[in-house]
PDB file of C-alpha atoms in Angstrom:
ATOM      1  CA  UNK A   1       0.000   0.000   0.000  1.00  0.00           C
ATOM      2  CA  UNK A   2       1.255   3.585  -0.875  1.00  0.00           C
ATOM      3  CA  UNK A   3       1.121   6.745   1.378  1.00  0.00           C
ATOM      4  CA  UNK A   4      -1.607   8.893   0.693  1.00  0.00           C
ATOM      5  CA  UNK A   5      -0.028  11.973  -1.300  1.00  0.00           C
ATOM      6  CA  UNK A   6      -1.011  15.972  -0.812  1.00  0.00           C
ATOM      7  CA  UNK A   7      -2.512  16.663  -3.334  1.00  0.00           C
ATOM      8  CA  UNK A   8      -1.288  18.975  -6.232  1.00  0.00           C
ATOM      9  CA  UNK A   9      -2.285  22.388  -7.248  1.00  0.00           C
ATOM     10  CA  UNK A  10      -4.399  21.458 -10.372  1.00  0.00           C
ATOM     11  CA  UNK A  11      -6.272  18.832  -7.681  1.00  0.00           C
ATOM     12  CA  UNK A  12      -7.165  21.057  -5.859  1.00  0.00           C
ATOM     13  CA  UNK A  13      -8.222  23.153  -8.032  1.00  0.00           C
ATOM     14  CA  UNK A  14     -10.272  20.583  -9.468  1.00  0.00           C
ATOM     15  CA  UNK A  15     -12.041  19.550  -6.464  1.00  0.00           C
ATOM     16  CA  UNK A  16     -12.998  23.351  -5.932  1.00  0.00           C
ATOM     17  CA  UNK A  17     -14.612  23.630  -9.427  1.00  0.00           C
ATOM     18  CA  UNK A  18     -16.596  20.438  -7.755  1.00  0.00           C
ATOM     19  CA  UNK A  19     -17.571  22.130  -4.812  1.00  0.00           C
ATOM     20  CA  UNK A  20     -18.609  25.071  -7.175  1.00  0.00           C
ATOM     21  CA  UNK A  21     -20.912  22.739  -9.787  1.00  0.00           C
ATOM     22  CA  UNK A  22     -22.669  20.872  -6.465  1.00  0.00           C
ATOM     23  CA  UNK A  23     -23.161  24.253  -5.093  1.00  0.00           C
ATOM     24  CA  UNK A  24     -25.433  25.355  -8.003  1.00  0.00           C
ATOM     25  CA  UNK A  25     -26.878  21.954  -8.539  1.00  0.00           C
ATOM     26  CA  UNK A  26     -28.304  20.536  -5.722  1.00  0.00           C
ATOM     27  CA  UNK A  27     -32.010  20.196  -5.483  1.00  0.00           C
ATOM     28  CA  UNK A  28     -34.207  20.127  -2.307  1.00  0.00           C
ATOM     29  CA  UNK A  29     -33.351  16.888  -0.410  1.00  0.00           C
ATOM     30  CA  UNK A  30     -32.412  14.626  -3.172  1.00  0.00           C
ATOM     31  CA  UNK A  31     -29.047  13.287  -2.643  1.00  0.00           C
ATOM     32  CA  UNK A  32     -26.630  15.006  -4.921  1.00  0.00           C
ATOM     33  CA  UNK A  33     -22.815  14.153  -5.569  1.00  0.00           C
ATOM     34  CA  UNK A  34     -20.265  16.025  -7.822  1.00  0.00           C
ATOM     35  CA  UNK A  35     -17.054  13.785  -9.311  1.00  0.00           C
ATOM     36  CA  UNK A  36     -14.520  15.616 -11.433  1.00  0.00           C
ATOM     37  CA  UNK A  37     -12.495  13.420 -13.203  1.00  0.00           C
ATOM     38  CA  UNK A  38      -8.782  14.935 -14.972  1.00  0.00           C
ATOM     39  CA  UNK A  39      -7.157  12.892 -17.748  1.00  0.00           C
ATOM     40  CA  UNK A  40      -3.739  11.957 -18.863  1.00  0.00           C
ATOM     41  CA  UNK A  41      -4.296  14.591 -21.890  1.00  0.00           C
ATOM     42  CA  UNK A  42      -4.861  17.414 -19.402  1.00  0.00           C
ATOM     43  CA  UNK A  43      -9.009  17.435 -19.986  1.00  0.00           C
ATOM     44  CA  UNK A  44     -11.346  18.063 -16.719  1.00  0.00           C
ATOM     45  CA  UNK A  45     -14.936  16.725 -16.789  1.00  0.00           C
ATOM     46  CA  UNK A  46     -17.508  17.786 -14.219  1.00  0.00           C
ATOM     47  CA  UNK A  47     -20.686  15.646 -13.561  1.00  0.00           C
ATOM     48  CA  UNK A  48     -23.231  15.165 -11.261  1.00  0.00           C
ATOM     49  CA  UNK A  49     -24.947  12.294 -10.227  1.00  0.00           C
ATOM     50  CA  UNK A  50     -28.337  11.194 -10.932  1.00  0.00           C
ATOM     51  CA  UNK A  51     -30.615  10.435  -7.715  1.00  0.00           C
ATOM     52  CA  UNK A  52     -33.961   8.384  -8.494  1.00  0.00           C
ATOM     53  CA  UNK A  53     -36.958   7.575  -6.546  1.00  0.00           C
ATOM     54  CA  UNK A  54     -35.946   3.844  -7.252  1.00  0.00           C
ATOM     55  CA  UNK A  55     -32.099   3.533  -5.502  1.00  0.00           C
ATOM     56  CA  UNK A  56     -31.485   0.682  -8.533  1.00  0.00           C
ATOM     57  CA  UNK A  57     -32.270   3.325 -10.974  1.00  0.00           C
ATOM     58  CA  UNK A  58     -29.850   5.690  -9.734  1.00  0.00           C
ATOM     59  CA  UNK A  59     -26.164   6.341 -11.162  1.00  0.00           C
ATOM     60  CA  UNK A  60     -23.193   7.823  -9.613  1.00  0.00           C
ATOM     61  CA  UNK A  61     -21.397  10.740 -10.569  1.00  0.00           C
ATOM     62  CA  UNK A  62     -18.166   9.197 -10.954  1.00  0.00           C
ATOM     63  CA  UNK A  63     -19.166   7.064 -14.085  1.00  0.00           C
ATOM     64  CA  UNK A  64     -20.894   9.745 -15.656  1.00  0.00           C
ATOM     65  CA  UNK A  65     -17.823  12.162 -15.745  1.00  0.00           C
ATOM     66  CA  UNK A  66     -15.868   9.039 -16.790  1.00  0.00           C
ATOM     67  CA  UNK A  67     -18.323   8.262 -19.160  1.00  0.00           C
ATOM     68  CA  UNK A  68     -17.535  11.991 -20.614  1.00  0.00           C
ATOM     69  CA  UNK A  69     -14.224  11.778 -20.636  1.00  0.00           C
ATOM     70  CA  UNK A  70     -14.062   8.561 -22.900  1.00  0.00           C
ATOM     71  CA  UNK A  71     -17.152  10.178 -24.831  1.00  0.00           C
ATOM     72  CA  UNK A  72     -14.577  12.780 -25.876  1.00  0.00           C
ATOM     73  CA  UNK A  73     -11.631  10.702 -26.532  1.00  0.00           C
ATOM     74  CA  UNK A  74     -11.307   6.920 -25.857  1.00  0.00           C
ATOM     75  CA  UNK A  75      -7.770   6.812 -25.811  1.00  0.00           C
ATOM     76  CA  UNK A  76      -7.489   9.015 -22.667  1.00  0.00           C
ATOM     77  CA  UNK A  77      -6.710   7.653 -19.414  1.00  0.00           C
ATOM     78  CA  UNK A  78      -8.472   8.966 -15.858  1.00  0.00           C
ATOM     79  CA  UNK A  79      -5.534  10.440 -13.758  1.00  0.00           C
ATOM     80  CA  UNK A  80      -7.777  12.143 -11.123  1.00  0.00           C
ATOM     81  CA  UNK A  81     -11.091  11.537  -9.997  1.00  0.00           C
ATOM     82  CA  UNK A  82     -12.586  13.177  -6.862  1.00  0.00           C
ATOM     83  CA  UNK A  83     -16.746  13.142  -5.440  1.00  0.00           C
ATOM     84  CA  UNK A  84     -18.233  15.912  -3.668  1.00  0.00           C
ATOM     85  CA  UNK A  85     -21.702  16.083  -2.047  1.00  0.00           C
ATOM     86  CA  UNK A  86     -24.179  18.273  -1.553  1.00  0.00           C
ATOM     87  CA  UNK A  87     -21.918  19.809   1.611  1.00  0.00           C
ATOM     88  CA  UNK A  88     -18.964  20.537  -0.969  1.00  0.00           C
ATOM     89  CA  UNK A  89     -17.178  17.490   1.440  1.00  0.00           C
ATOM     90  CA  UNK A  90     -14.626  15.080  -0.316  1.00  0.00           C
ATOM     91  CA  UNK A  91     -16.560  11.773  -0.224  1.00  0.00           C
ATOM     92  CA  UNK A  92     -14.628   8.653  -0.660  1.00  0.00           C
ATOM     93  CA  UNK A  93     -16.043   6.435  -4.464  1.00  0.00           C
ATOM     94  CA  UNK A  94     -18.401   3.483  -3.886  1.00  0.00           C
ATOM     95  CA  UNK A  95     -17.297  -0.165  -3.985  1.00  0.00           C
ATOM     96  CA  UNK A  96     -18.662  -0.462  -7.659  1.00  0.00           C
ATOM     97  CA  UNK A  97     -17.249   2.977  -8.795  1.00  0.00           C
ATOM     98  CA  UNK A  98     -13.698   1.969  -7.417  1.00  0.00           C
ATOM     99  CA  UNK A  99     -14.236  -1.095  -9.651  1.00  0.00           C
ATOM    100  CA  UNK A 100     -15.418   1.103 -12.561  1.00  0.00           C
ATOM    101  CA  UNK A 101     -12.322   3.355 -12.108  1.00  0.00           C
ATOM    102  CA  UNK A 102      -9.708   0.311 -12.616  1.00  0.00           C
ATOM    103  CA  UNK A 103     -10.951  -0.239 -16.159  1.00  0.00           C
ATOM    104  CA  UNK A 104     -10.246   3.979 -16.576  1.00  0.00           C
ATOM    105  CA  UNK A 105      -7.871   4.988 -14.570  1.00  0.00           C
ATOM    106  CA  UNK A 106      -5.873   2.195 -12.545  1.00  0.00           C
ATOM    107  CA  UNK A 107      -2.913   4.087 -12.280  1.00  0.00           C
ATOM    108  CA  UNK A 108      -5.367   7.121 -11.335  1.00  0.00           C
ATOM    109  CA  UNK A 109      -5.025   9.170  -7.918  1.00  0.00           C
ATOM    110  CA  UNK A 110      -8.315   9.448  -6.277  1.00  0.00           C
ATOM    111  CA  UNK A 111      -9.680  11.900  -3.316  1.00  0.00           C
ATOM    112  CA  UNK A 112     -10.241  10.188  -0.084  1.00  0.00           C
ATOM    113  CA  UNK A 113     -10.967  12.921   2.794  1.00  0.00           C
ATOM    114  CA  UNK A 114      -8.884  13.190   5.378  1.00  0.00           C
ATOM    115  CA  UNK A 115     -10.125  15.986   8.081  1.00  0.00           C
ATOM    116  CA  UNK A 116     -11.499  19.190   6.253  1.00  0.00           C
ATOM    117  CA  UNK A 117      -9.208  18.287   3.176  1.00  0.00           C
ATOM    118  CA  UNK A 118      -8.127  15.515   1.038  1.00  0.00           C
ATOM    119  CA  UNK A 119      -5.581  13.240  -0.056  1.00  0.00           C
ATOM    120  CA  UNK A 120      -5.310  11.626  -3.227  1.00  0.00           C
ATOM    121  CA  UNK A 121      -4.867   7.632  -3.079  1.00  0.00           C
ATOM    122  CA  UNK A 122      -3.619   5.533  -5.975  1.00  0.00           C
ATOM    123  CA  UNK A 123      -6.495   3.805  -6.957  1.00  0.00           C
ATOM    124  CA  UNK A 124      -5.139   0.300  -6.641  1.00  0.00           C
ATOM    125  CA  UNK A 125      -4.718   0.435  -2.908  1.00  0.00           C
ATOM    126  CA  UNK A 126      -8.768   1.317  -2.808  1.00  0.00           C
ATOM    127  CA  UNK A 127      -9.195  -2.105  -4.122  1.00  0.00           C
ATOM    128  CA  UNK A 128      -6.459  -4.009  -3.739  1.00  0.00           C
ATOM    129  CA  UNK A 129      -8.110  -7.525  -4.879  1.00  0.00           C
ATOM    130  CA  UNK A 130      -9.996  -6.033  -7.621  1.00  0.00           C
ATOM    131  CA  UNK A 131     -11.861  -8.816  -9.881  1.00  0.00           C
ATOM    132  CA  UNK A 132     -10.415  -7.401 -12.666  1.00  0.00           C
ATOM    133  CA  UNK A 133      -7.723  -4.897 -13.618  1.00  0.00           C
ATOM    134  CA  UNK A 134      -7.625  -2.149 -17.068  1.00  0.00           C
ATOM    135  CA  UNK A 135      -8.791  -4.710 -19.057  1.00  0.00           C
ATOM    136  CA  UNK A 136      -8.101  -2.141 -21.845  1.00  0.00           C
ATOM    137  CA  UNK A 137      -4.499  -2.758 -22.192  1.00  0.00           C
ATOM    138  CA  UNK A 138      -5.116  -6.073 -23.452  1.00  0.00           C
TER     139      UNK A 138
END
């Protein structure tokens, strides 16, 4: 397992413009999570996630922004993916978005909180036994 690393300036950054699209986004008492995702190319997608009445139908906001950034360009890679929520707090990824993020970004840092801040994690030591790793290489 790797140290957790300070983040960088254009992390930081990153998570801020986060904490500025939840900010304008958020609607009554639905649950509402920003992810901003940066890529290898130097691209920075914001998304938001999208809260149903039925939990199954619901989708996080971590695939969606990935799901922009390979919309744009297939051949980028994820290097930085952090999730707000409604609060503008650093919220650690699901279980099934950590998966998601292997097959986009496993050599991607990702936010975990750590007080008021953040630290970015490589994204292999959030699942070290993954089922499957960047199948995308092959």
């Amino acid at each position: 397992m790797t140290l957790p690393m300070r983040p960088d300036p254009v992390q930081v950054e990153a998570v801020e413009a986060a904490r500025d699209f939840i900010a304008t986004r958020k609607r009554g008492d639905w649950h509402a999570v920003a992810s901003v995702v940066l890529t290898e190319k130097g691209e920075r997608y914001l998304a938001i996630n999208l809260d149903s009445t039925l939990p199954r139908a619901s989708v996080c906001a971590e695939p969606i922004a990935i799901g922009m950034a390979m919309a744009a360009d297939p051949e980028d890679r994820v290097t930085f993916c952090a999730a707000v929520n409604r609060h503008g707090k650093v919220i650690p990824p699901c279980g099934a978005c950590r998966e998601l993020m292997l097959d986009y970004g496993a050599d991607a840092a990702v936010a975990i909180p750590e007080g008021e801040s953040f630290v970015a994690v490589p994204m292999r030591d959030l699942v070290p036994s993954a089922y499957k790793q960047d199948r995308r290489k092959s």
